[in-house]
Short mmCIF file of C-alpha atoms (C1' of nucleotides) in Angstrom, two decimals:
data_model
loop_
_atom_site.label_atom_id
_atom_site.label_comp_id
_atom_site.label_asym_id
_atom_site.label_seq_id
_atom_site.Cartn_x
_atom_site.Cartn_y
_atom_site.Cartn_z
CA MET A 159 0.39 -0.26 -0.01
CA ASP A 160 0.71 3.12 -0.38
CA GLU A 161 -0.51 6.20 0.98
CA ARG A 162 0.03 9.64 -1.96
CA GLN A 163 -0.90 13.70 -1.09
CA VAL A 164 -2.46 15.16 -4.87
CA GLY A 165 -3.53 18.70 -3.30
CA SER A 166 -4.57 18.80 -0.33
CA LEU A 167 -6.45 15.19 -1.73
CA SER A 168 -5.28 11.61 -0.15
CA PHE A 169 -4.73 8.86 -2.14
CA SER A 170 -3.96 5.20 -1.21
CA ILE A 171 -2.73 3.04 -4.52
CA ASP A 172 -1.22 -1.03 -4.04
CA PHE A 173 -2.19 -4.00 -6.62
CA SER A 174 -4.90 -5.77 -5.60
CA GLN A 175 -7.24 -3.54 -7.85
CA PRO A 176 -7.09 -2.13 -11.30
CA LEU A 177 -5.62 1.76 -10.44
CA TYR A 178 -7.70 3.31 -12.30
CA GLU A 179 -10.42 1.91 -9.66
CA GLN A 180 -8.46 2.50 -7.12
CA ILE A 181 -9.00 6.48 -8.44
CA LEU A 182 -12.06 5.74 -9.19
CA THR A 183 -14.00 4.69 -5.95
CA GLN A 184 -11.78 7.38 -3.92
CA MET A 185 -12.77 10.40 -6.16
CA ARG A 186 -16.23 9.11 -6.15
CA SER A 187 -15.64 8.35 -2.54
CA LEU A 188 -14.35 11.74 -2.05
CA ILE A 189 -17.02 13.53 -4.49
CA ALA A 190 -19.55 11.41 -2.13
CA ARG A 191 -18.79 12.50 1.03
CA GLY A 192 -18.27 16.00 0.17
CA THR A 193 -14.20 16.27 1.34
CA ILE A 194 -14.50 17.58 -2.20
CA GLY A 195 -17.64 20.48 -2.51
CA LEU A 196 -19.88 21.37 -4.88
CA GLY A 197 -18.29 23.07 -7.76
CA GLU A 198 -14.58 22.58 -6.76
CA LYS A 199 -12.29 21.73 -8.74
CA ILE A 200 -10.44 18.16 -9.61
CA PRO A 201 -6.17 18.01 -9.88
CA SER A 202 -5.92 17.13 -14.00
CA VAL A 203 -5.32 14.68 -15.99
CA ARG A 204 -1.91 15.33 -16.06
CA GLU A 205 -1.38 16.23 -11.82
CA MET A 206 -2.57 12.59 -11.54
CA ALA A 207 -0.01 11.35 -13.23
CA HIS A 208 2.61 12.92 -12.98
CA GLU A 209 1.61 12.64 -8.51
CA LEU A 210 0.89 8.97 -8.02
CA LYS A 211 3.25 8.37 -11.07
CA ILE A 212 0.76 6.33 -13.49
CA ASN A 213 0.18 6.88 -16.91
CA PRO A 214 -2.42 10.13 -17.52
CA ASN A 215 -4.58 7.86 -20.13
CA THR A 216 -5.66 5.86 -17.01
CA VAL A 217 -6.41 8.54 -15.02
CA MET A 218 -8.78 9.72 -18.02
CA HIS A 219 -10.14 6.56 -17.82
CA ALA A 220 -10.92 7.02 -14.07
CA TYR A 221 -11.79 10.64 -15.00
CA GLN A 222 -14.38 10.21 -17.91
CA GLU A 223 -16.07 7.24 -15.94
CA LEU A 224 -16.96 10.22 -13.12
CA GLU A 225 -18.64 11.59 -15.44
CA ARG A 226 -20.74 8.87 -16.35
CA ASP A 227 -21.84 8.77 -12.74
CA GLY A 228 -22.84 12.13 -13.29
CA LEU A 229 -20.11 13.62 -10.25
CA THR A 230 -17.89 15.85 -12.14
CA GLU A 231 -18.49 18.30 -14.88
CA LYS A 232 -15.05 18.51 -17.16
CA ARG A 233 -15.31 21.76 -18.74
CA ARG A 234 -12.37 21.94 -22.22
CA GLY A 235 -9.30 24.27 -21.27
CA GLN A 236 -9.80 24.11 -17.18
CA GLY A 237 -9.90 21.89 -16.43
CA THR A 238 -12.51 18.69 -14.63
CA PHE A 239 -14.59 20.06 -12.21
CA ALA A 240 -16.73 18.38 -8.96
CA THR A 241 -20.85 18.17 -10.20
CA THR A 242 -22.68 22.35 -8.65
CA SER A 243 -25.73 19.49 -8.47
CA MET A 244 -26.50 17.72 -5.37
CA MET A 245 -29.72 16.63 -6.38
CA LYS A 246 -26.87 14.55 -8.64
CA ILE A 247 -25.27 14.08 -5.42
CA LYS A 248 -28.30 11.97 -4.24
CA GLN A 249 -28.73 9.61 -6.63
CA PHE A 250 -25.58 8.92 -7.26
CA LYS A 251 -25.32 7.80 -3.96
CA GLU A 252 -28.62 5.74 -4.05
CA ARG A 253 -27.83 4.70 -6.70
CA PHE A 254 -24.76 2.65 -5.52
CA ALA A 255 -26.34 2.30 -2.00
CA LEU A 256 -29.42 -0.26 -4.12
CA GLU A 257 -26.88 -1.94 -5.43
CA TYR A 258 -24.40 -2.34 -2.40
CA ALA A 259 -26.89 -3.49 -0.17
CA GLN A 260 -28.78 -5.93 -3.32
CA ASP A 261 -25.72 -7.36 -3.46
CA PHE A 262 -25.28 -8.54 -0.25
CA LEU A 263 -28.38 -9.42 0.06
CA GLU A 264 -27.72 -11.81 -2.35
CA ASN A 265 -24.75 -12.90 -1.26
CA MET A 266 -25.61 -13.14 2.27
CA HIS A 267 -28.33 -15.58 0.95
CA SER A 268 -26.97 -18.11 -1.60
CA LEU A 269 -25.29 -18.93 1.40
CA GLY A 270 -28.09 -19.71 2.81
CA PHE A 271 -29.48 -17.94 5.20
CA ASN A 272 -32.44 -15.50 5.58
CA LEU A 273 -33.52 -12.52 6.49
CA ASN A 274 -33.41 -12.78 10.19
CA GLU A 275 -30.30 -14.20 10.31
CA ILE A 276 -28.66 -11.90 7.56
CA HIS A 277 -30.08 -8.53 10.40
CA THR A 278 -28.38 -10.39 13.46
CA TYR A 279 -25.57 -10.61 11.11
CA LEU A 280 -25.01 -6.79 10.18
CA THR A 281 -26.13 -5.87 13.43
CA ARG A 282 -23.19 -7.83 15.82
CA LEU A 283 -20.58 -6.78 13.27
CA SER A 284 -21.83 -3.10 13.19
CA GLN A 285 -21.80 -3.96 17.10
CA GLU A 286 -17.96 -4.89 16.93
CA LYS A 287 -16.63 -1.82 15.28
CA GLY A 288 -19.51 0.65 16.48
CA HIS A 289 -17.64 2.01 19.41
CA ARG A 290 -15.23 4.54 16.57
CA LYS A 291 -15.99 7.50 16.18
CA ASN A 292 -19.38 8.38 13.88
CA ASP A 293 -17.85 10.34 10.88
CA MET B 126 -28.32 -15.82 -19.96
CA ASP B 127 -28.91 -19.34 -20.81
CA GLU B 128 -29.84 -22.35 -17.74
CA ARG B 129 -28.65 -25.56 -18.55
CA GLN B 130 -28.64 -28.75 -16.50
CA VAL B 131 -26.11 -30.98 -14.66
CA GLY B 132 -27.51 -33.93 -13.33
CA SER B 133 -30.10 -32.51 -11.13
CA LEU B 134 -28.40 -29.37 -10.74
CA SER B 135 -29.10 -26.81 -12.27
CA PHE B 136 -26.80 -23.61 -13.88
CA SER B 137 -27.16 -20.42 -15.25
CA ILE B 138 -24.31 -19.35 -17.75
CA ASP B 139 -23.56 -15.77 -18.93
CA PHE B 140 -20.43 -13.55 -20.09
CA SER B 141 -21.25 -11.15 -16.85
CA GLN B 142 -17.98 -12.55 -14.95
CA PRO B 143 -15.49 -15.39 -15.74
CA LEU B 144 -17.70 -17.98 -16.53
CA TYR B 145 -15.07 -20.89 -13.55
CA GLU B 146 -16.56 -17.24 -10.93
CA GLN B 147 -20.11 -18.26 -11.59
CA ILE B 148 -19.66 -22.32 -11.78
CA LEU B 149 -17.46 -22.23 -8.11
CA THR B 150 -20.04 -19.36 -6.79
CA GLN B 151 -23.16 -21.35 -8.28
CA MET B 152 -21.30 -24.47 -6.58
CA ARG B 153 -20.52 -22.61 -3.22
CA SER B 154 -24.20 -22.19 -2.88
CA LEU B 155 -25.44 -25.77 -3.48
CA ILE B 156 -22.43 -26.56 -0.93
CA ALA B 157 -24.08 -24.33 1.01
CA ARG B 158 -27.03 -23.77 1.46
CA GLY B 159 -27.23 -28.12 1.63
CA THR B 160 -28.84 -28.62 -2.32
CA ILE B 161 -25.83 -31.26 -1.92
CA GLY B 162 -25.18 -33.11 0.33
CA LEU B 163 -22.76 -34.01 3.20
CA GLY B 164 -20.67 -36.46 1.30
CA GLU B 165 -22.41 -36.34 -2.23
CA LYS B 166 -21.15 -36.80 -5.25
CA ILE B 167 -21.14 -33.59 -7.47
CA PRO B 168 -20.96 -34.14 -11.42
CA SER B 169 -16.83 -34.50 -12.53
CA VAL B 170 -14.73 -32.53 -14.98
CA ARG B 171 -15.95 -33.77 -18.05
CA GLU B 172 -19.21 -33.41 -17.80
CA MET B 173 -19.27 -31.11 -16.15
CA ALA B 174 -17.57 -29.05 -19.05
CA HIS B 175 -19.85 -31.59 -21.66
CA GLU B 176 -22.95 -29.75 -20.27
CA LEU B 177 -22.47 -26.34 -19.47
CA LYS B 178 -19.73 -27.33 -23.01
CA ILE B 179 -17.24 -25.40 -21.98
CA ASN B 180 -13.66 -26.31 -21.13
CA PRO B 181 -12.43 -28.86 -18.82
CA ASN B 182 -9.85 -26.82 -17.83
CA THR B 183 -11.96 -24.13 -16.89
CA VAL B 184 -14.39 -26.14 -14.93
CA MET B 185 -10.54 -27.71 -13.29
CA HIS B 186 -10.57 -23.79 -11.98
CA ALA B 187 -13.93 -23.39 -10.51
CA TYR B 188 -12.85 -26.68 -9.29
CA GLN B 189 -10.07 -26.28 -6.83
CA GLU B 190 -10.21 -23.55 -5.25
CA LEU B 191 -13.87 -25.53 -3.85
CA GLU B 192 -10.81 -27.40 -2.31
CA ARG B 193 -9.46 -24.67 -0.93
CA ASP B 194 -12.62 -23.04 0.18
CA GLY B 195 -12.35 -26.87 2.00
CA LEU B 196 -16.44 -27.45 0.54
CA THR B 197 -15.34 -30.49 -1.77
CA GLU B 198 -12.33 -33.71 -1.25
CA LYS B 199 -11.08 -35.13 -4.18
CA ARG B 200 -10.98 -38.90 -4.51
CA ARG B 201 -8.44 -40.27 -7.63
CA GLY B 202 -9.88 -41.90 -9.67
CA GLN B 203 -13.18 -41.97 -8.11
CA GLY B 204 -14.55 -37.66 -8.80
CA THR B 205 -15.02 -34.94 -6.38
CA PHE B 206 -17.38 -35.07 -3.57
CA ALA B 207 -18.67 -32.73 -1.08
CA THR B 208 -17.34 -32.67 2.32
CA THR B 209 -18.45 -35.10 4.99
CA SER B 210 -17.52 -32.46 7.25
CA MET B 211 -20.56 -29.84 8.48
CA MET B 212 -17.75 -27.72 10.39
CA LYS B 213 -15.77 -26.47 7.89
CA ILE B 214 -19.47 -25.70 5.44
CA LYS B 215 -19.92 -23.66 8.79
CA GLN B 216 -16.57 -22.24 8.65
CA PHE B 217 -17.09 -21.32 5.58
CA LYS B 218 -19.91 -19.22 5.90
CA GLU B 219 -18.38 -17.94 8.47
CA ARG B 220 -16.12 -16.31 6.87
CA PHE B 221 -17.76 -14.99 4.16
CA ALA B 222 -20.35 -13.38 5.67
CA LEU B 223 -18.14 -11.72 7.57
CA GLU B 224 -16.78 -10.73 4.26
CA TYR B 225 -19.53 -9.79 2.23
CA ALA B 226 -20.84 -7.86 5.44
CA GLN B 227 -17.94 -5.89 6.07
CA ASP B 228 -17.59 -5.22 1.99
CA PHE B 229 -21.07 -3.77 2.58
CA LEU B 230 -20.11 -1.61 5.71
CA GLU B 231 -17.60 -0.58 4.14
CA ASN B 232 -19.12 0.57 0.39
CA MET B 233 -21.76 2.28 2.26
CA HIS B 234 -19.19 4.09 4.38
CA SER B 235 -18.06 5.19 1.80
CA LEU B 236 -20.45 6.78 0.27
CA GLY B 237 -21.51 8.51 3.31
CA PHE B 238 -23.87 7.08 4.95
CA ASN B 239 -23.42 6.37 9.21
CA LEU B 240 -23.75 3.00 11.41
CA ASN B 241 -27.60 3.21 11.78
CA GLU B 242 -28.39 5.23 7.92
CA ILE B 243 -26.94 2.25 6.79
CA HIS B 244 -29.13 -0.10 9.12
CA THR B 245 -32.52 1.60 7.68
CA TYR B 246 -31.79 1.13 4.45
CA LEU B 247 -31.02 -1.93 4.75
CA THR B 248 -34.03 -2.84 6.79
CA ARG B 249 -36.40 -0.80 4.56
CA LEU B 250 -35.05 -2.41 1.12
CA SER B 251 -35.12 -6.12 2.94
CA GLN B 252 -39.38 -5.35 4.05
CA GLU B 253 -39.40 -3.83 -0.54
CA LYS B 254 -38.77 -7.08 -0.48
CA GLY B 255 -39.22 -8.93 1.84
CA HIS B 256 -42.67 -10.52 0.76
CA ARG B 257 -40.86 -13.28 -1.56
CA LYS B 258 -40.80 -16.79 0.50
CA ASN B 259 -38.53 -17.55 3.56
CA ASP B 260 -35.83 -20.11 2.28
"C1'" DC C 212 0.32 33.68 -27.40
"C1'" DA C 213 2.77 30.35 -23.49
"C1'" DA C 214 0.73 27.46 -20.20
"C1'" DG C 215 -2.37 24.21 -18.72
"C1'" DC C 216 -6.63 21.99 -19.76
"C1'" DG C 217 -9.27 17.96 -21.76
"C1'" DT C 218 -8.84 14.49 -25.89
"C1'" DA C 219 -7.47 10.88 -29.71
"C1'" DT C 220 -4.55 8.12 -32.02
"C1'" DT C 221 -1.11 4.15 -32.56
"C1'" DA C 222 2.04 1.86 -30.22
"C1'" DT C 223 3.10 -1.60 -27.02
"C1'" DA C 224 3.55 -5.02 -22.70
"C1'" DT C 225 1.17 -7.78 -19.54
"C1'" DC C 226 -1.79 -10.70 -17.18
"C1'" DA C 227 -5.83 -12.72 -16.50
"C1'" DT C 228 -9.09 -15.63 -18.96
"C1'" DA C 229 -11.06 -19.52 -22.36
"C1'" DT C 230 -10.04 -23.01 -24.65
"C1'" DG C 231 -8.31 -27.12 -27.41
"C1'" DA C 232 -5.12 -31.51 -27.80
"C1'" DT C 233 -3.01 -34.59 -25.34
"C1'" DA C 234 -0.89 -38.36 -21.88
"C1'" DC C 235 -0.25 -40.28 -17.30
"C1'" DA C 236 -1.92 -41.66 -12.41
"C1'" DC C 237 -5.46 -43.89 -9.82
"C1'" DT C 238 -10.09 -46.15 -9.42
"C1'" DT C 239 -13.87 -49.24 -10.14
"C1'" DG C 240 -16.24 -52.94 -12.19
"C1'" DA C 241 -17.19 -56.20 -16.22
"C1'" DT D 170 -6.82 -58.31 -16.97
"C1'" DC D 171 -8.22 -54.43 -18.48
"C1'" DA D 172 -11.90 -50.62 -20.49
"C1'" DA D 173 -14.06 -46.71 -19.07
"C1'" DG D 174 -14.12 -42.87 -15.68
"C1'" DT D 175 -12.05 -39.96 -12.51
"C1'" DG D 176 -8.04 -36.25 -11.23
"C1'" DT D 177 -3.80 -33.68 -12.51
"C1'" DA D 178 -0.50 -32.19 -16.18
"C1'" DT D 179 1.57 -29.66 -19.76
"C1'" DC D 180 1.77 -27.61 -23.53
"C1'" DA D 181 0.15 -23.86 -27.12
"C1'" DT D 182 -2.76 -20.49 -28.38
"C1'" DA D 183 -6.21 -16.82 -28.29
"C1'" DT D 184 -9.13 -13.18 -26.74
"C1'" DG D 185 -10.04 -8.47 -23.84
"C1'" DA D 186 -8.69 -5.58 -19.95
"C1'" DT D 187 -4.65 -3.33 -17.28
"C1'" DA D 188 -1.43 0.38 -18.36
"C1'" DT D 189 2.33 2.37 -20.34
"C1'" DA D 190 4.92 5.26 -23.50
"C1'" DA D 191 4.40 9.34 -26.92
"C1'" DT D 192 2.78 12.38 -29.47
"C1'" DA D 193 -0.63 16.04 -31.55
"C1'" DC D 194 -4.91 18.58 -31.14
"C1'" DG D 195 -8.58 22.39 -29.91
"C1'" DC D 196 -10.15 25.20 -26.09
"C1'" DT D 197 -9.28 28.54 -22.42
"C1'" DT D 198 -7.04 31.78 -19.51
"C1'" DG D 199 -3.69 35.50 -18.01
#
DNA sequence: CAAGCGTATTATATCATATGATACACTTGA
DNA sequence: TCAAGTGTATCATATGATATAATACGCTTG
């Protein structure tokens, strides 16, 4: 694992996943959580590539996905910016939360757990971790 | 999507995932849920390959993972059998349930949801689906 | 108009995935 | 005994995703 700063942002890069997916996931989180504010400029393709020591094409790949997610808006000659639409971020979060929850339910179901057991399991796990700070 | 019978078992194969992963996931589920009983013989590598119209090597790949999971035992010259150990199945289920739950919590967390919101979300979703039969 | 943007193209390399063919060692039942 | 059915191993080959590298174009701003 490798922790790198790009401007005020921190990215952790390893080899467990495709590089563009790691950038994508972490940028999504930064925007969804509001660490990057509405309309705020995000690092340019070249800057990201240089700071993370990876190829600009790889960063491009991630940035194009962000655009499809509705989380960013690109302005030619200026750069890439977080969306100014709170609604788009809300929609993104709803969409992915739904997907994550469905996948989770489906996975647990395929192991033979029913809804009661799934709830019990998640409650137990989240209580174990529950003494961490709220955020 | 393509639904195929292998002996008394049904497999659905598409191109959304690697073939060996689809076999692996579905075999895991069949054993974890008890559709395939303790010590029961599972289809041979060649039979699976023939019925699913895929390469034996691809089936082998999946079967070797099942072995590592502790869900099957191979007997040279005889075939592959579901484990006779209820304990191993229980351990498998615990391990994956933990992994699925942790991934889910982490994913939701990265979207900015806190534990309360996660629970609310999952409850809402499982209630929507809740009128399906228990199984 | 230079510097910094996103974008496009072409080439190359590696790895995971999948297929195909063949062969070997083992077990069972006829 | 031996044929048939097992798991296993080893080649070769093909494709797609991932990543790098180099280069160039069009747009925007100071």
